[in-house]
Amino acid sequence: MSRPRTAVFTGVGVIAPNGLDTDAYWAATLAGESGIRPISRFDASTYPVRVAGEVSDFVATEHVPGRLVAQTDRMTHFALAATERALDDAGADPTAMGLYDVSAVTANSSGGFEYGQLELAKLWTKGASHVGVYQSIAWFYAASTGQISIRHKMRGPCAALVSEQAGAIDAVGHARRVVRNGTRLAVTGGTDASLCPWGFVTQLSTGHLSERDDPAVAYRPFDAEASGFVPGEGGAILVVEDAAEAHDRGARHVYGEIAGYAATFDPRPGSDRPPRLRAAIELALADAGATPAEIDVVFADGHGVPELDARESRAIADVFGSYAVPVTVPKTMTGRLYAGAAIDVAAALLAIRDDVIPPTVAVRRIAPAHRIDLVLGQPRQQRVRTALVLARGHGGFNSALVIRKGSRHE
Amino acid sequence: MSEFTLAQLRRILESSSGPADGVDWNGGEVLDTPFGDVGYDSLALLEMAARIEQEFGVQIPSDDVLALETPRIAIDCVNRLLQEV
């Protein structure tokens, strides 16, 4: 390879509980409009958790060919629809590039829960021979990567990253890797959809879900009365290309550069070694060649579980200084989307584009232990050139992404 | 004894695997159009065979399922099996 390749974002496609497309999501987010509401998808009256970030009004057959709708789970419907939008936004036609020069690298966390639940119901009510054949491909984490790759003819190095919420960042980090290694275009990000009875039962087992009934306060990370998180569905797909190649083909947007990425894993429970989010932040900054002072905003993981909030605010304060950098959690308007955390990457790119930091909602009183400058209620207009996006996955995953405006090839 | 028709084949395929690509089910060409050409791959054929067994009570040997390349071949195969019942 004659020159170093720089991975940049050239397209964005968002599907969120507070916006069915990127523009709607961003407008709602800047206005502080939450998509967290009482669950309508099923009767949740007997569940301890009764609110969620549902994507309402998404009719799959309006966005995805009928045959694919029948053969895949909702998480893949989201991924396919968002991919089409992201490619359209990028003005890119992967079929016009070499078959082995384009890749799909997405994250997923829950698999095809709703699809699987329906098939499980058939298994236990009618018998094994009634379980549909597509269960074999609809349920697993690579389904979205696989279907995207088939539909858009992407035979370059593809992958599916599974590290719960951190997976979204890990997918972007891996997309940078494949683009640096020669892939012309990679579709990345992630979606998740686990808002069905079976999905809820598994999530409840973590003990981390908020049991507050009021959507306005159920999920408030860093708050003195933080009580866990609210799950949501949806996510974002992002198009990544080499900066010079994007420029040469006349790409409409260069939203930002994947400047730095790092992933760490916490020590086992009971260990006297510290959690590793701080290390992930420092490694990502080093990878980006960025000092803490250069970071204009931190999109926090915002778990909503007090102990995990404390770990995060401590890590941020330790790296940047107390109250030294704006921190925000726009996922308070969508819920935690698991691999759909790619939506935070989209939000960071839009923040850079528009020089505005989206607000955090629901938080009323920050617990004093959190020495962070949380952007509350209103968006904050300021220059945003470099953003840090954090995501943690259940079990100990910590991932950090540094995004920088423009690229060296501008 | 029931007869297996194109209309039933279409219903089974669409309800299990979704609609075909650009097919005129009322036209004469559909009977001899390869399933693969209209978007029904090997998984769709396996599902079709499972549904046929559930509804019509005939079992297509699994080795033969993937050899059912067109609607005509599939319909003829099922009707042959129905006559043996």
XYZ file of C-alpha atoms in Angstrom:
495
model
C 0.000 0.000 0.000
C 1.515 3.298 -1.089
C -0.168 5.662 1.341
C -1.908 5.348 4.700
C -5.666 5.084 4.389
C -7.970 7.207 6.521
C -11.410 5.912 7.439
C -14.156 8.531 7.295
C -17.931 8.450 7.633
C -19.722 9.345 4.398
C -23.297 8.250 5.114
C -25.683 7.952 8.062
C -28.999 6.108 8.451
C -30.826 6.266 11.788
C -34.001 4.509 12.964
C -34.896 5.583 16.473
C -37.792 5.539 18.948
C -37.949 9.328 18.610
C -37.404 9.548 14.871
C -37.911 7.187 11.953
C -35.041 8.707 9.972
C -31.884 10.705 10.636
C -33.407 14.151 10.242
C -36.443 13.328 12.376
C -34.230 11.760 15.047
C -31.901 14.756 15.186
C -34.692 17.322 15.267
C -36.456 15.439 18.064
C -33.209 14.972 19.971
C -32.293 18.646 19.826
C -35.814 19.488 20.977
C -35.524 17.090 23.905
C -38.380 14.921 22.629
C -38.240 11.437 24.061
C -39.437 8.262 22.383
C -39.716 6.420 25.705
C -43.347 5.534 26.351
C -45.495 2.879 27.972
C -45.042 -0.432 26.187
C -47.642 -0.952 23.484
C -46.192 -3.948 21.676
C -47.551 -6.477 24.173
C -49.429 -6.473 27.456
C -46.732 -5.534 29.953
C -49.042 -4.995 32.909
C -47.658 -7.999 34.779
C -44.014 -7.116 34.099
C -41.941 -5.042 36.514
C -40.800 -2.927 33.553
C -43.585 -1.198 31.668
C -41.874 1.465 29.563
C -39.540 1.196 26.588
C -38.209 3.019 23.570
C -40.319 1.456 20.852
C -40.015 2.380 17.208
C -43.663 2.940 16.368
C -45.017 3.394 12.871
C -42.219 1.422 11.249
C -43.923 -0.825 8.717
C -41.200 -3.151 7.535
C -42.734 -3.857 4.129
C -42.568 -0.153 3.339
C -38.797 -0.208 3.671
C -37.665 -3.758 2.969
C -38.694 -6.267 0.257
C -41.489 -8.565 1.440
C -39.443 -11.702 1.080
C -36.736 -10.386 3.369
C -39.341 -9.235 5.872
C -40.733 -12.756 6.087
C -37.316 -14.367 6.530
C -35.735 -12.061 9.063
C -36.276 -10.548 12.470
C -37.160 -6.937 13.190
C -33.555 -6.131 14.072
C -32.604 -7.023 10.497
C -35.541 -5.052 9.089
C -34.073 -2.031 10.867
C -30.578 -2.814 9.638
C -31.641 -3.276 6.020
C -33.745 -0.112 5.989
C -31.041 1.945 7.687
C -28.398 0.565 5.320
C -30.358 1.671 2.303
C -30.732 5.141 3.781
C -27.070 5.360 4.722
C -25.925 4.308 1.248
C -28.338 6.793 -0.258
C -27.011 9.486 2.043
C -23.478 8.597 0.979
C -24.474 8.667 -2.677
C -22.605 5.378 -2.935
C -23.433 2.391 -5.089
C -21.544 -0.610 -3.725
C -22.435 -2.698 -6.784
C -20.415 -0.267 -8.881
C -17.368 -1.049 -6.774
C -15.496 -4.346 -6.875
C -17.450 -7.264 -5.413
C -14.649 -7.959 -2.915
C -13.988 -4.297 -2.202
C -17.122 -3.682 -0.163
C -17.980 -5.060 3.272
C -20.656 -5.215 5.944
C -19.409 -5.010 9.540
C -22.312 -4.671 11.944
C -22.938 -5.231 15.611
C -25.794 -7.018 17.256
C -26.549 -8.026 20.793
C -29.870 -9.780 21.172
C -30.252 -11.677 17.944
C -33.682 -12.235 16.487
C -35.654 -12.394 19.702
C -39.155 -11.769 18.448
C -38.752 -14.122 15.510
C -37.375 -16.763 17.829
C -40.156 -16.334 20.346
C -42.776 -17.023 17.676
C -40.901 -20.126 16.567
C -40.526 -21.303 20.154
C -44.292 -20.947 20.526
C -44.764 -23.185 17.491
C -42.300 -25.714 18.892
C -44.142 -26.036 22.176
C -47.703 -25.862 20.840
C -47.476 -27.776 17.557
C -44.204 -29.655 17.559
C -40.742 -29.523 16.086
C -41.793 -30.024 12.471
C -43.666 -26.736 12.632
C -40.615 -24.663 13.458
C -39.934 -22.600 10.342
C -36.734 -23.036 8.404
C -35.821 -19.359 8.596
C -35.340 -19.571 12.339
C -31.975 -21.019 11.374
C -30.830 -17.724 9.907
C -33.091 -15.107 11.460
C -32.039 -15.514 15.073
C -28.306 -15.151 15.065
C -26.131 -12.109 15.478
C -24.668 -12.205 12.000
C -28.075 -12.137 10.306
C -27.972 -8.422 9.575
C -24.394 -8.478 8.297
C -25.271 -11.495 6.163
C -28.456 -10.085 4.673
C -26.853 -6.691 4.002
C -23.943 -8.406 2.310
C -26.264 -10.529 0.139
C -28.595 -7.697 -0.773
C -25.879 -5.206 -1.661
C -23.402 -7.738 -3.013
C -20.671 -7.129 -0.509
C -18.109 -9.916 -0.507
C -15.238 -8.084 1.112
C -14.207 -8.902 4.691
C -17.465 -8.952 6.644
C -18.029 -9.446 10.349
C -20.564 -9.387 13.155
C -19.433 -7.895 16.466
C -21.155 -9.088 19.621
C -20.205 -7.191 22.761
C -23.614 -5.936 23.837
C -23.757 -2.129 23.762
C -19.982 -1.850 23.222
C -20.392 -3.813 20.032
C -21.588 -0.755 18.170
C -18.256 0.964 18.816
C -16.340 -2.236 18.178
C -18.038 -2.563 14.789
C -16.948 0.953 13.839
C -13.422 0.183 15.029
C -13.373 -2.947 12.908
C -14.783 -1.080 9.907
C -11.824 1.264 10.185
C -9.551 -1.752 10.251
C -10.963 -3.251 7.040
C -10.956 0.086 5.231
C -7.352 0.669 6.278
C -6.568 -2.771 4.923
C -7.932 -1.891 1.497
C -11.717 -2.254 1.553
C -13.255 0.605 -0.424
C -16.525 0.876 1.463
C -17.792 -0.662 4.670
C -21.311 -0.497 6.019
C -21.152 -0.506 9.809
C -23.019 0.340 13.005
C -25.742 -1.832 14.450
C -29.369 -2.345 15.372
C -31.224 -4.315 18.000
C -34.862 -5.164 18.645
C -35.606 -7.133 21.770
C -38.865 -5.577 22.941
C -40.957 -8.711 23.131
C -41.941 -10.854 26.128
C -39.072 -13.284 25.724
C -36.619 -10.460 25.146
C -37.859 -8.710 28.243
C -37.529 -11.760 30.423
C -33.868 -12.131 29.513
C -33.145 -8.462 30.032
C -34.931 -8.428 33.383
C -32.501 -11.066 34.600
C -29.698 -8.500 34.659
C -31.466 -6.533 37.364
C -30.427 -3.342 35.572
C -33.731 -2.293 34.077
C -35.616 0.581 35.621
C -38.959 -0.299 37.181
C -40.281 3.240 37.191
C -43.601 3.576 35.383
C -43.245 7.220 34.443
C -41.462 7.494 31.086
C -40.262 10.970 32.005
C -38.081 9.749 34.875
C -37.596 6.034 34.354
C -34.139 6.360 32.803
C -31.969 9.111 34.274
C -28.275 8.318 34.354
C -26.137 10.193 36.886
C -29.252 11.345 38.713
C -29.397 11.037 42.504
C -32.409 8.781 41.994
C -31.092 6.803 39.048
C -32.903 3.481 38.992
C -31.539 1.615 36.013
C -32.090 1.963 32.311
C -34.941 1.642 29.865
C -34.350 -0.580 26.840
C -35.107 0.551 23.334
C -34.963 -0.721 19.790
C -33.525 0.665 16.576
C -30.033 1.864 15.801
C -27.892 3.341 13.071
C -25.980 2.209 10.045
C -22.988 4.235 8.909
C -20.994 4.168 5.685
C -17.216 4.243 6.055
C -14.743 4.794 3.232
C -11.178 5.840 2.682
C -11.024 9.633 2.684
C -9.148 9.983 -0.603
C -11.377 7.490 -2.418
C -14.488 9.191 -1.056
C -13.172 12.493 -2.321
C -12.317 11.030 -5.741
C -15.831 9.685 -6.284
C -17.338 12.981 -5.234
C -18.881 11.906 -1.932
C -21.434 14.424 -0.775
C -20.505 14.326 2.884
C -17.492 13.598 4.971
C -19.097 13.633 8.404
C -15.945 12.869 10.297
C -12.930 10.678 10.671
C -12.556 7.584 12.825
C -9.560 9.063 14.599
C -9.192 6.730 17.567
C -10.640 3.482 18.883
C -9.957 1.231 21.841
C -11.656 -1.648 23.632
C -10.942 -3.053 27.077
C -12.478 -5.608 29.394
C -13.133 -5.308 33.123
C -11.484 -7.700 35.576
C -13.674 -10.424 37.010
C -16.012 -9.499 39.875
C -14.198 -9.589 43.204
C -10.876 -8.636 41.679
C -8.952 -5.789 43.296
C -7.929 -4.489 39.883
C -9.888 -1.468 38.707
C -12.525 -1.391 35.981
C -11.099 -0.549 32.594
C -13.273 2.204 31.109
C -10.642 4.791 31.927
C -8.053 2.721 30.102
C -10.303 2.504 27.048
C -10.656 6.288 27.003
C -6.931 6.857 27.350
C -6.069 4.274 24.715
C -8.556 5.767 22.258
C -7.178 9.244 22.826
C -3.647 7.976 22.300
C -4.736 6.178 19.144
C -6.189 9.456 17.888
C -3.108 11.415 18.899
C -5.497 13.627 20.892
C -5.087 15.237 24.286
C -8.059 15.401 26.663
C -8.224 19.149 26.074
C -9.032 18.590 22.411
C -12.218 16.675 23.168
C -15.251 18.935 22.807
C -17.919 16.531 24.038
C -18.271 13.096 25.580
C -21.253 10.975 24.591
C -21.418 8.904 27.741
C -22.532 5.320 28.037
C -24.998 6.478 30.689
C -25.983 3.148 32.153
C -28.403 4.505 34.747
C -27.291 1.958 37.345
C -25.723 4.011 40.167
C -22.574 1.933 40.571
C -21.953 1.896 36.829
C -22.693 5.628 36.573
C -20.124 6.204 39.313
C -17.497 4.219 37.442
C -18.129 6.207 34.317
C -18.166 9.664 35.860
C -15.024 8.798 37.799
C -13.261 7.655 34.635
C -14.279 10.809 32.786
C -13.254 13.104 35.652
C -9.962 11.276 36.073
C -9.049 11.678 32.416
C -10.412 15.175 31.718
C -10.609 16.784 35.139
C -13.707 17.508 37.179
C -16.454 19.201 35.150
C -13.865 19.857 32.472
C -15.657 18.543 29.375
C -19.322 18.619 28.311
C -20.954 15.222 28.767
C -24.286 14.205 27.312
C -26.562 11.150 27.099
C -29.082 11.610 24.263
C -30.038 7.954 24.689
C -32.175 9.211 27.589
C -34.619 9.962 24.756
C -34.443 6.540 23.149
C -33.449 4.085 25.837
C -30.341 1.933 25.639
C -30.399 0.364 22.205
C -27.740 -2.301 22.783
C -25.922 -2.645 19.456
C -28.102 0.238 18.299
C -25.689 2.383 20.347
C -24.328 3.243 16.928
C -26.940 5.955 17.182
C -24.550 7.748 19.549
C -21.932 7.709 16.795
C -24.516 9.248 14.458
C -25.362 11.858 17.093
C -21.670 12.703 17.488
C -21.317 13.169 13.736
C -24.362 15.431 13.625
C -23.079 17.378 16.622
C -19.857 17.965 14.704
C -21.764 18.909 11.557
C -24.005 21.420 13.352
C -21.728 22.587 16.173
C -24.320 21.717 18.785
C -24.339 19.284 21.695
C -27.667 17.472 22.100
C -29.156 17.512 25.587
C -29.704 14.834 28.202
C -33.292 14.615 29.427
C -35.034 13.148 32.468
C -32.190 13.990 34.844
C -33.395 16.346 37.581
C -30.640 16.318 40.189
C -27.183 15.035 39.439
C -25.723 13.062 42.309
C -22.799 15.076 43.781
C -20.389 12.181 43.310
C -20.555 12.697 39.558
C -18.088 15.477 38.805
C -19.226 15.919 35.233
C -20.661 18.818 33.220
C -23.844 17.129 32.032
C -25.670 19.020 29.270
C -29.223 19.100 30.610
C -32.524 20.033 29.039
C -31.366 22.337 26.272
C -28.856 21.697 23.492
C -25.603 23.599 23.864
C -24.328 25.561 20.883
C -20.578 25.442 20.695
C -17.847 24.433 18.315
C -17.652 20.646 18.142
C -14.632 19.386 16.311
C -13.691 16.254 18.219
C -16.057 13.920 20.039
C -15.546 10.936 22.312
C -18.229 8.228 22.264
C -18.323 5.626 25.041
C -20.182 2.348 25.244
C -20.100 -0.429 27.802
C -21.432 -3.920 27.330
C -22.928 -6.151 29.975
C -20.289 -8.401 31.434
C -17.390 -5.955 31.307
C -16.939 -4.595 27.797
C -15.673 -1.010 27.517
C -15.236 0.680 24.170
C -14.260 4.220 23.224
C -14.294 6.012 19.890
C -12.737 9.374 18.999
C -14.315 11.096 16.017
C -12.739 14.116 14.440
C -14.261 16.613 12.020
C -13.142 16.429 8.405
C -10.077 14.525 7.342
C -6.474 15.083 6.419
C -7.476 15.000 2.770
C -9.713 18.060 2.871
C -58.302 -36.911 -2.184
C -57.165 -33.346 -2.738
C -55.188 -32.042 -5.652
C -52.217 -29.777 -5.297
C -52.566 -26.689 -7.469
C -50.445 -23.725 -8.500
C -52.616 -21.491 -6.352
C -51.869 -23.594 -3.291
C -48.178 -23.676 -4.110
C -48.196 -19.899 -4.352
C -50.037 -19.539 -1.054
C -47.603 -21.837 0.727
C -44.526 -20.127 -0.700
C -45.759 -16.603 -0.010
C -46.953 -17.290 3.509
C -43.714 -18.975 4.517
C -41.071 -17.131 2.526
C -42.671 -13.923 1.359
C -43.547 -12.832 -2.182
C -41.568 -13.793 -5.253
C -39.696 -11.285 -7.401
C -41.666 -10.016 -10.377
C -43.762 -13.116 -10.998
C -47.031 -13.169 -12.925
C -48.720 -16.088 -11.212
C -51.497 -16.038 -13.793
C -49.164 -16.205 -16.743
C -48.158 -19.436 -18.433
C -44.420 -18.987 -17.951
C -44.449 -19.225 -14.180
C -44.854 -23.012 -14.183
C -41.432 -23.518 -15.761
C -39.558 -20.622 -14.182
C -36.805 -21.871 -11.846
C -37.546 -21.066 -8.199
C -34.083 -19.579 -7.816
C -34.799 -17.030 -10.528
C -37.676 -15.542 -8.569
C -35.913 -15.465 -5.224
C -36.872 -18.800 -3.653
C -33.652 -20.449 -2.565
C -32.971 -23.818 -0.966
C -34.320 -22.695 2.411
C -37.574 -21.649 0.771
C -37.911 -25.088 -0.828
C -37.258 -26.861 2.477
C -39.907 -24.728 4.134
C -42.296 -25.381 1.244
C -41.844 -29.129 1.662
C -42.457 -28.893 5.417
C -45.664 -26.933 4.903
C -46.876 -29.330 2.197
C -46.333 -32.223 4.572
C -48.274 -30.442 7.313
C -51.205 -29.558 5.064
C -51.412 -32.463 2.653
C -49.895 -35.260 4.651
C -47.360 -36.251 2.010
C -43.660 -36.350 2.668
C -41.249 -35.412 -0.077
C -37.963 -37.294 0.487
C -35.456 -34.694 1.665
C -32.971 -35.661 -1.041
C -35.583 -34.822 -3.654
C -36.716 -31.457 -2.286
C -33.833 -29.466 -3.686
C -34.343 -31.111 -7.087
C -37.791 -29.513 -7.386
C -36.509 -26.774 -9.636
C -39.734 -25.289 -10.985
C -43.370 -24.953 -9.904
C -44.414 -27.544 -12.475
C -41.965 -30.125 -11.171
C -43.027 -29.461 -7.572
C -46.750 -29.662 -8.352
C -46.346 -32.866 -10.344
C -44.277 -34.412 -7.557
C -46.838 -33.624 -4.876
C -49.757 -34.849 -6.958
C -47.924 -38.106 -7.660
C -47.427 -38.598 -3.944
C -51.071 -37.763 -3.280
C -52.148 -40.472 -5.683
C -50.045 -43.003 -3.835
C -51.776 -42.242 -0.531
